[in-house]
Tab-separated table of C-alpha atoms in Angstrom:
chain	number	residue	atom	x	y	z
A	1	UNK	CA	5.385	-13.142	-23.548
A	2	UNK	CA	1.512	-13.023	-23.891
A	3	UNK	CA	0.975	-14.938	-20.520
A	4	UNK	CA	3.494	-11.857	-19.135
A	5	UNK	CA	1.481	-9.308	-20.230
A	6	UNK	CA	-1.606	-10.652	-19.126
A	7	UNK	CA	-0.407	-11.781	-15.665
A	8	UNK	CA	1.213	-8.445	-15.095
A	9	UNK	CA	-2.046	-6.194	-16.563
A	10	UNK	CA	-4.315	-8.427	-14.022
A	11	UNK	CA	-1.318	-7.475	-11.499
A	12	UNK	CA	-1.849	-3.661	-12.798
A	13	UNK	CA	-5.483	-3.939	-12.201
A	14	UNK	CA	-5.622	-4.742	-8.802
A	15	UNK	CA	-2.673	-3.070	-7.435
A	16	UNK	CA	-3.815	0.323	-9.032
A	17	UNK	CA	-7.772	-0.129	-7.920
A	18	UNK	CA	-6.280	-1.007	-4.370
A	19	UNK	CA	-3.855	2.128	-4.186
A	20	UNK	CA	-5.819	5.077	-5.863
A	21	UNK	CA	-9.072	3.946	-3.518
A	22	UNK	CA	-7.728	2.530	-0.716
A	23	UNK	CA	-3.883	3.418	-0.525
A	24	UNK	CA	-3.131	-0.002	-0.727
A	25	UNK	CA	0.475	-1.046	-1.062
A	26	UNK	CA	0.926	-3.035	-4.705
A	27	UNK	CA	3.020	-4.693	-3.162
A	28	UNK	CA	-0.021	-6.665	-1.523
A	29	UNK	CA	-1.471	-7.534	-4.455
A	30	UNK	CA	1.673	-7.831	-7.240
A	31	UNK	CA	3.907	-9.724	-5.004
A	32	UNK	CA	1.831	-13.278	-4.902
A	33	UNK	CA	0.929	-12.860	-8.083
A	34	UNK	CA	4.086	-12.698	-10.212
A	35	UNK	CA	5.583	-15.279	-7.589
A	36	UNK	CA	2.587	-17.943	-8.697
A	37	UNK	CA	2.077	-17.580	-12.379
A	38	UNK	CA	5.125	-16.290	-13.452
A	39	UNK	CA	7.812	-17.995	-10.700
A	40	UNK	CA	9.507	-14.268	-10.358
A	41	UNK	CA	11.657	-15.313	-6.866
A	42	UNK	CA	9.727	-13.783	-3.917
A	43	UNK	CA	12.275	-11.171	-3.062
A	44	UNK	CA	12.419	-9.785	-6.503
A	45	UNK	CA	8.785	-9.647	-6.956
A	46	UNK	CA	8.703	-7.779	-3.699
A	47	UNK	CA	11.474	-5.179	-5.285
A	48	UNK	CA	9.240	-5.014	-9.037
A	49	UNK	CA	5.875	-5.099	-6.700
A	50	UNK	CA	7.455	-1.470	-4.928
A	51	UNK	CA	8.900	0.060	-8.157
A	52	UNK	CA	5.344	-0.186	-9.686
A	53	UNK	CA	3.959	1.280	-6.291
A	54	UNK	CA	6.521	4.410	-6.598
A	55	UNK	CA	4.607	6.285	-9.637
A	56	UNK	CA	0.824	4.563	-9.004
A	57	UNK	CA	1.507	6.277	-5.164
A	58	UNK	CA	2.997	9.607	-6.518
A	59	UNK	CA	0.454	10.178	-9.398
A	60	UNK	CA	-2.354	8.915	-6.402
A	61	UNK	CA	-1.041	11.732	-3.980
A	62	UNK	CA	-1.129	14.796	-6.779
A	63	UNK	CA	-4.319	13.489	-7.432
A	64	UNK	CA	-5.929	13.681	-3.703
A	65	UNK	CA	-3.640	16.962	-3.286
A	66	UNK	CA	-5.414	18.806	-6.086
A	67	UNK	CA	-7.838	17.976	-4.250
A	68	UNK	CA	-7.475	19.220	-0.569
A	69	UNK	CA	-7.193	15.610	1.130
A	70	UNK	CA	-3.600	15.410	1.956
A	71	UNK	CA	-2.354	16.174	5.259
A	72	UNK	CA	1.604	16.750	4.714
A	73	UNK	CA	2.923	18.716	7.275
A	74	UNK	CA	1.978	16.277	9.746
A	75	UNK	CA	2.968	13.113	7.892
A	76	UNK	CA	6.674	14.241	7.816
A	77	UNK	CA	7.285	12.682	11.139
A	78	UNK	CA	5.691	9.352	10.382
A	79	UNK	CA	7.218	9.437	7.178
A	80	UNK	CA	10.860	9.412	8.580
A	81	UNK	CA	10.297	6.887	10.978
A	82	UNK	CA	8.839	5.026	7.896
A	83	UNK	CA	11.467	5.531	5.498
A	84	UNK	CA	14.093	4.169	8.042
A	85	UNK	CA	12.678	1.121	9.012
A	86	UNK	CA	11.941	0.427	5.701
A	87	UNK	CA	15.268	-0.039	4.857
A	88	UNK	CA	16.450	-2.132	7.709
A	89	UNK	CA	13.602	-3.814	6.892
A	90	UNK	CA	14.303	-4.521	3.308
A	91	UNK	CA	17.927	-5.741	4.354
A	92	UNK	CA	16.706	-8.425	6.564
A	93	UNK	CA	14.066	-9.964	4.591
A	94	UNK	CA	17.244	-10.613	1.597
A	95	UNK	CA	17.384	-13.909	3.477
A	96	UNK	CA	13.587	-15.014	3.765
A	97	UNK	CA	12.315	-17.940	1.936
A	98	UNK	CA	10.136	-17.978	-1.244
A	99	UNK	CA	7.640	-19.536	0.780
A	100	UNK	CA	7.203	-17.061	3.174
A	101	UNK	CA	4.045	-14.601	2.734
A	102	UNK	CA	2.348	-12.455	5.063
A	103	UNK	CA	-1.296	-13.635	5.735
A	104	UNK	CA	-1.889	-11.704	9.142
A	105	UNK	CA	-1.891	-7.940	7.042
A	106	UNK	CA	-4.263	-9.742	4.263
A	107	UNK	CA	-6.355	-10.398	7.174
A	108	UNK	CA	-6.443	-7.602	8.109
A	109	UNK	CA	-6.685	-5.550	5.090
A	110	UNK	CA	-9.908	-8.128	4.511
A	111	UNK	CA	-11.750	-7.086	8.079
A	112	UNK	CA	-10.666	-3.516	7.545
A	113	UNK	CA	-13.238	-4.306	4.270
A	114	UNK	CA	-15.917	-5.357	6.162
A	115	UNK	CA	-15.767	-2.591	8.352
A	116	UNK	CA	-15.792	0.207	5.687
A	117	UNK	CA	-18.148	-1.383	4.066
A	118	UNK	CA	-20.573	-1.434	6.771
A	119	UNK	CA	-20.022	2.114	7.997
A	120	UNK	CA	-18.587	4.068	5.261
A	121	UNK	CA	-19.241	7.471	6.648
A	122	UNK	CA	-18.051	7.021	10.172
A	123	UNK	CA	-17.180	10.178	11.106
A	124	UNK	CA	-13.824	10.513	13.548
A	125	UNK	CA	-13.674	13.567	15.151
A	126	UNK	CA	-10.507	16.327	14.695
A	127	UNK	CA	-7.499	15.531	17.657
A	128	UNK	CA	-6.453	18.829	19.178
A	129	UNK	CA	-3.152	19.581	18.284
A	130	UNK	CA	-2.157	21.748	21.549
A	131	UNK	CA	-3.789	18.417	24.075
A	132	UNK	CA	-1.519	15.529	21.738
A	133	UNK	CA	1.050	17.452	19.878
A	134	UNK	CA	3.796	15.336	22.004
A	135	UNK	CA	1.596	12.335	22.147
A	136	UNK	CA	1.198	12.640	18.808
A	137	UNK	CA	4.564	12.605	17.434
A	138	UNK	CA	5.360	9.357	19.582
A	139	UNK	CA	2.203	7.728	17.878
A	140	UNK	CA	3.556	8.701	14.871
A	141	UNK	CA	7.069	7.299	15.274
A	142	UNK	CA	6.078	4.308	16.497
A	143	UNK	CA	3.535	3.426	14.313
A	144	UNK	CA	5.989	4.230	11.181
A	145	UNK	CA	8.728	2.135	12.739
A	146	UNK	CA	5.816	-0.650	12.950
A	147	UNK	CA	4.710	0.227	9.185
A	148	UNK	CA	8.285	0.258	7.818
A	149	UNK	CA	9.051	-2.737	8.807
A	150	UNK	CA	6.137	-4.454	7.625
A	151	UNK	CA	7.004	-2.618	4.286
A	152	UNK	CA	10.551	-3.805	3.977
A	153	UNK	CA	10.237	-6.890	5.293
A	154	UNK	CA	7.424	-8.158	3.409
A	155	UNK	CA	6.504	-5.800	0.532
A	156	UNK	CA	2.945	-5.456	1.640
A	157	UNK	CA	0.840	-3.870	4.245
A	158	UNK	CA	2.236	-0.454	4.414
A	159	UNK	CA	-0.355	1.390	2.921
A	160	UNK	CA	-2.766	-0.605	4.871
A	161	UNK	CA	-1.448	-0.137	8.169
A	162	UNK	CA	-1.067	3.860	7.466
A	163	UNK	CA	-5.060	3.584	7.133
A	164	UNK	CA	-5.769	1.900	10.005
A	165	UNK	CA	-3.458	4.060	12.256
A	166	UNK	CA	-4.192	7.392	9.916
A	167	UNK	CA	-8.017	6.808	10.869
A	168	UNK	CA	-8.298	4.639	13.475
A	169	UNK	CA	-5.019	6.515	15.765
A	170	UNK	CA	-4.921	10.193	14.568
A	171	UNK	CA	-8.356	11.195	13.319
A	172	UNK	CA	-8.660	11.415	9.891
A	173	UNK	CA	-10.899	11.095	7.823
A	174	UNK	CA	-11.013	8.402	5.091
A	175	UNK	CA	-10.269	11.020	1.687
A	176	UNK	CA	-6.952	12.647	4.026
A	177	UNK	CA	-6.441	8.706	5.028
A	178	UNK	CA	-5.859	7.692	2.263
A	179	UNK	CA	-4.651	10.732	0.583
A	180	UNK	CA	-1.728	11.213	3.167
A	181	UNK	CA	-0.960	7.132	3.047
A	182	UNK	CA	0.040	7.428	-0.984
A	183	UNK	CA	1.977	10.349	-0.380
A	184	UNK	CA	4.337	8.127	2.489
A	185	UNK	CA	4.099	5.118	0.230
A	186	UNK	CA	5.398	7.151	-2.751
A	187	UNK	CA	8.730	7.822	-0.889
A	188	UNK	CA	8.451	4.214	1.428
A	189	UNK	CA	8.227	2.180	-2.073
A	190	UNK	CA	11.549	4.245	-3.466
A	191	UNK	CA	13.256	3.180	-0.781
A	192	UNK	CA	12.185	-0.169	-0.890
A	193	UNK	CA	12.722	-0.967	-4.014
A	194	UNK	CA	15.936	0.630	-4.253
A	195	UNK	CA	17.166	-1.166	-1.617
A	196	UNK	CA	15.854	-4.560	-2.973
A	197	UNK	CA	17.491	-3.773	-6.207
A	198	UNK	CA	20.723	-2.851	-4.899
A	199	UNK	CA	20.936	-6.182	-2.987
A	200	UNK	CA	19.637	-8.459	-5.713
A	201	UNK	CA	19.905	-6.426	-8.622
A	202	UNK	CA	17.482	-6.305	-11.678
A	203	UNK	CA	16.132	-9.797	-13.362
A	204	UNK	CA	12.539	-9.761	-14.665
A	205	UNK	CA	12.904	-5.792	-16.515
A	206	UNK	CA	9.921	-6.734	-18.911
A	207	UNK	CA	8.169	-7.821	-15.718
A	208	UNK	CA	9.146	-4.929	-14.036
A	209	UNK	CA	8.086	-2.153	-16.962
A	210	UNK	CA	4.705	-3.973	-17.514
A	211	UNK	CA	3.990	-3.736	-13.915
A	212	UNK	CA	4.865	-0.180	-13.406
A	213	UNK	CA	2.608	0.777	-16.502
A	214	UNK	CA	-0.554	-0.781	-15.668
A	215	UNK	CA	-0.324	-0.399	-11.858
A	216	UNK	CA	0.133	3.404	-12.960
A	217	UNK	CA	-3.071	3.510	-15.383
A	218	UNK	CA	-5.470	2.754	-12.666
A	219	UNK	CA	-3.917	4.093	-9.827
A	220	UNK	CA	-4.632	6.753	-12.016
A	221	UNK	CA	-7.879	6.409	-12.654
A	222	UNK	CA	-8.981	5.293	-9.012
A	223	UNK	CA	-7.793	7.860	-7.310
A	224	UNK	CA	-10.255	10.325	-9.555
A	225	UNK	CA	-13.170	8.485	-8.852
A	226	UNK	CA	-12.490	8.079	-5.542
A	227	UNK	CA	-12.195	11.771	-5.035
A	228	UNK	CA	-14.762	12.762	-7.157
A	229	UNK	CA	-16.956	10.532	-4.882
A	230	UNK	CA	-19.132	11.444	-1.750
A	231	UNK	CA	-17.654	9.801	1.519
A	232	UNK	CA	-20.594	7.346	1.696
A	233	UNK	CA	-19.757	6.278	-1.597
A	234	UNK	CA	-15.928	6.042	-1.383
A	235	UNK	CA	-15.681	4.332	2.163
A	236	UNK	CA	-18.421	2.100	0.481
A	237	UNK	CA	-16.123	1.650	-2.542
A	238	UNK	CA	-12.656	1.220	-0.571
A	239	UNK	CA	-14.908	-1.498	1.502
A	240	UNK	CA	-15.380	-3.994	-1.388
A	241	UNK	CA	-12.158	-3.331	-3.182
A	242	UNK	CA	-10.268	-4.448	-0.258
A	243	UNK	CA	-12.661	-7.429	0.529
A	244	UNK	CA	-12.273	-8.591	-2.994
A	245	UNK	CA	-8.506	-7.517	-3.190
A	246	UNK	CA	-8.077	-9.455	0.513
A	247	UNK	CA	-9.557	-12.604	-1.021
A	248	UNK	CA	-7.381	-13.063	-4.132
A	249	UNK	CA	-4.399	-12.232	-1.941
A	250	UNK	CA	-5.533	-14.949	0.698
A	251	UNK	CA	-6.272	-17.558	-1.966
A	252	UNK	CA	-2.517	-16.617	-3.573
A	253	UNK	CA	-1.004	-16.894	-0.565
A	254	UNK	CA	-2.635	-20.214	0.435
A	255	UNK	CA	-1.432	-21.239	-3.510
A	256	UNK	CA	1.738	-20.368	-2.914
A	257	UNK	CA	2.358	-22.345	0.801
A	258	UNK	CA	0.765	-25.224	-1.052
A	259	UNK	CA	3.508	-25.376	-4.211
């Protein structure tokens, strides 16, 4: 029981730092991490790894909305396309062997580090809504079929990939990036892990309570720094965290092919 507690508060930790600055799915972090030290089977860590992501994305999102930096009228679309995938996506990954980890979105979460952390003001500038209004909506279903998948299948990435596309596709800026990306992953990680649930059902609930508790904490807790901090300071901050965050995830995941 102690080793459970401290496994999943270390899970908390890094799942909550990683989705109140960053809007990083817990799933990224949780997932390996209950799979190596406490043998939960990969497709139920996936389902505990999204319930824990529900509340630390919904308490990350009223956090960045009290705060202006949520852009929700135009995330409906992507969020949608999102939610649908997800679920197809969460059906055929029931199958998928213990063994098998994403280590291309850790990748990229890790270089998506690097940059921040070597530009953390880069400033993007506004996309006119009247020029890419249609354009716009097709980026925005695409790239949430893309990101759904990647959620349901694997548990992991979602939030990062609504980052990349949120700044890197549609403009915004790193505060509204991240701010819109808990918002989706709030309703993305419901799905998720209802779906999971409903296929596998409920094992590890200790697991699964601890997990939600301390991912929520510092979910918490990050997402009022980060908005309490200057954009220098947060793309800065959101820089390391996911270098650091990308590195325990790669060195879980090469644990885990090695078992």
């Amino acid at each position: 029981m102690i080793k459970e507690i401290i496994v999943c508060l270390i899970a908390g930790v890094g799942a909550g730092i990683g989705t109140g600055f960053a809007g990083m799915s817990a799933a990224s972090i949780i997932t390996p991490i209950l799979f190596t030290f406490l043998g939960v089977p990969v497709y139920e860590a996936i389902g505990i790894a999204l319930a824990s992501d529900v509340l630390a994305s919904a308490v990350s999102a009223y956090t960045y909305k009290k705060n202006g930096n949520i852009d929700i009228k135009n995330a409906i679309v992507m969020l949608i396309a999102v939610l649908s995938f997800t679920i197809l996506g969460s059906y055929i990954s029931k199958d998928v062997p213990n063994a098998s980890m994403s280590m291309g979105t850790t990748i990229a979460v890790f270089i998506l580090g690097i940059k921040f952390t070597i530009s953390p003001e880069r400033k993007i500038k506004e996309t006119k809504v009247a020029e890419t209004r249609f354009k716009g909506i097709i980026k925005a279903i695409i790239s949430g079929a893309i990101i759904g998948l990647i959620c349901g299948f694997l548990g992991a990435g979602g939030g990062m990939m609504m980052l990349i596309v949120l700044t890197s596709v549609l403009g915004y800026n790193l505060k509204k990036a991240v701010g819109t990306s808990v918002f989706i992953m709030a309703f993305t990680a419901f799905t998720g892990s209802v779906s999971h649930f409903m296929l596998n059902g409920i094992h590890y609930v200790s697991v699964l309570v601890l997990c939600i508790i301390s991912t929520l904490v510092f979910a918490r807790v990050a997402a009022v720094i980060a908005n309490r901090s200057s954009e220098k300071v947060m793309g800065r901050t959101v820089g390391i965290t996911l270098i650091i965050l990308g590195i325990v995830v790669l060195t879980l995941n090469y644990v885990v092919t090695t078992v």
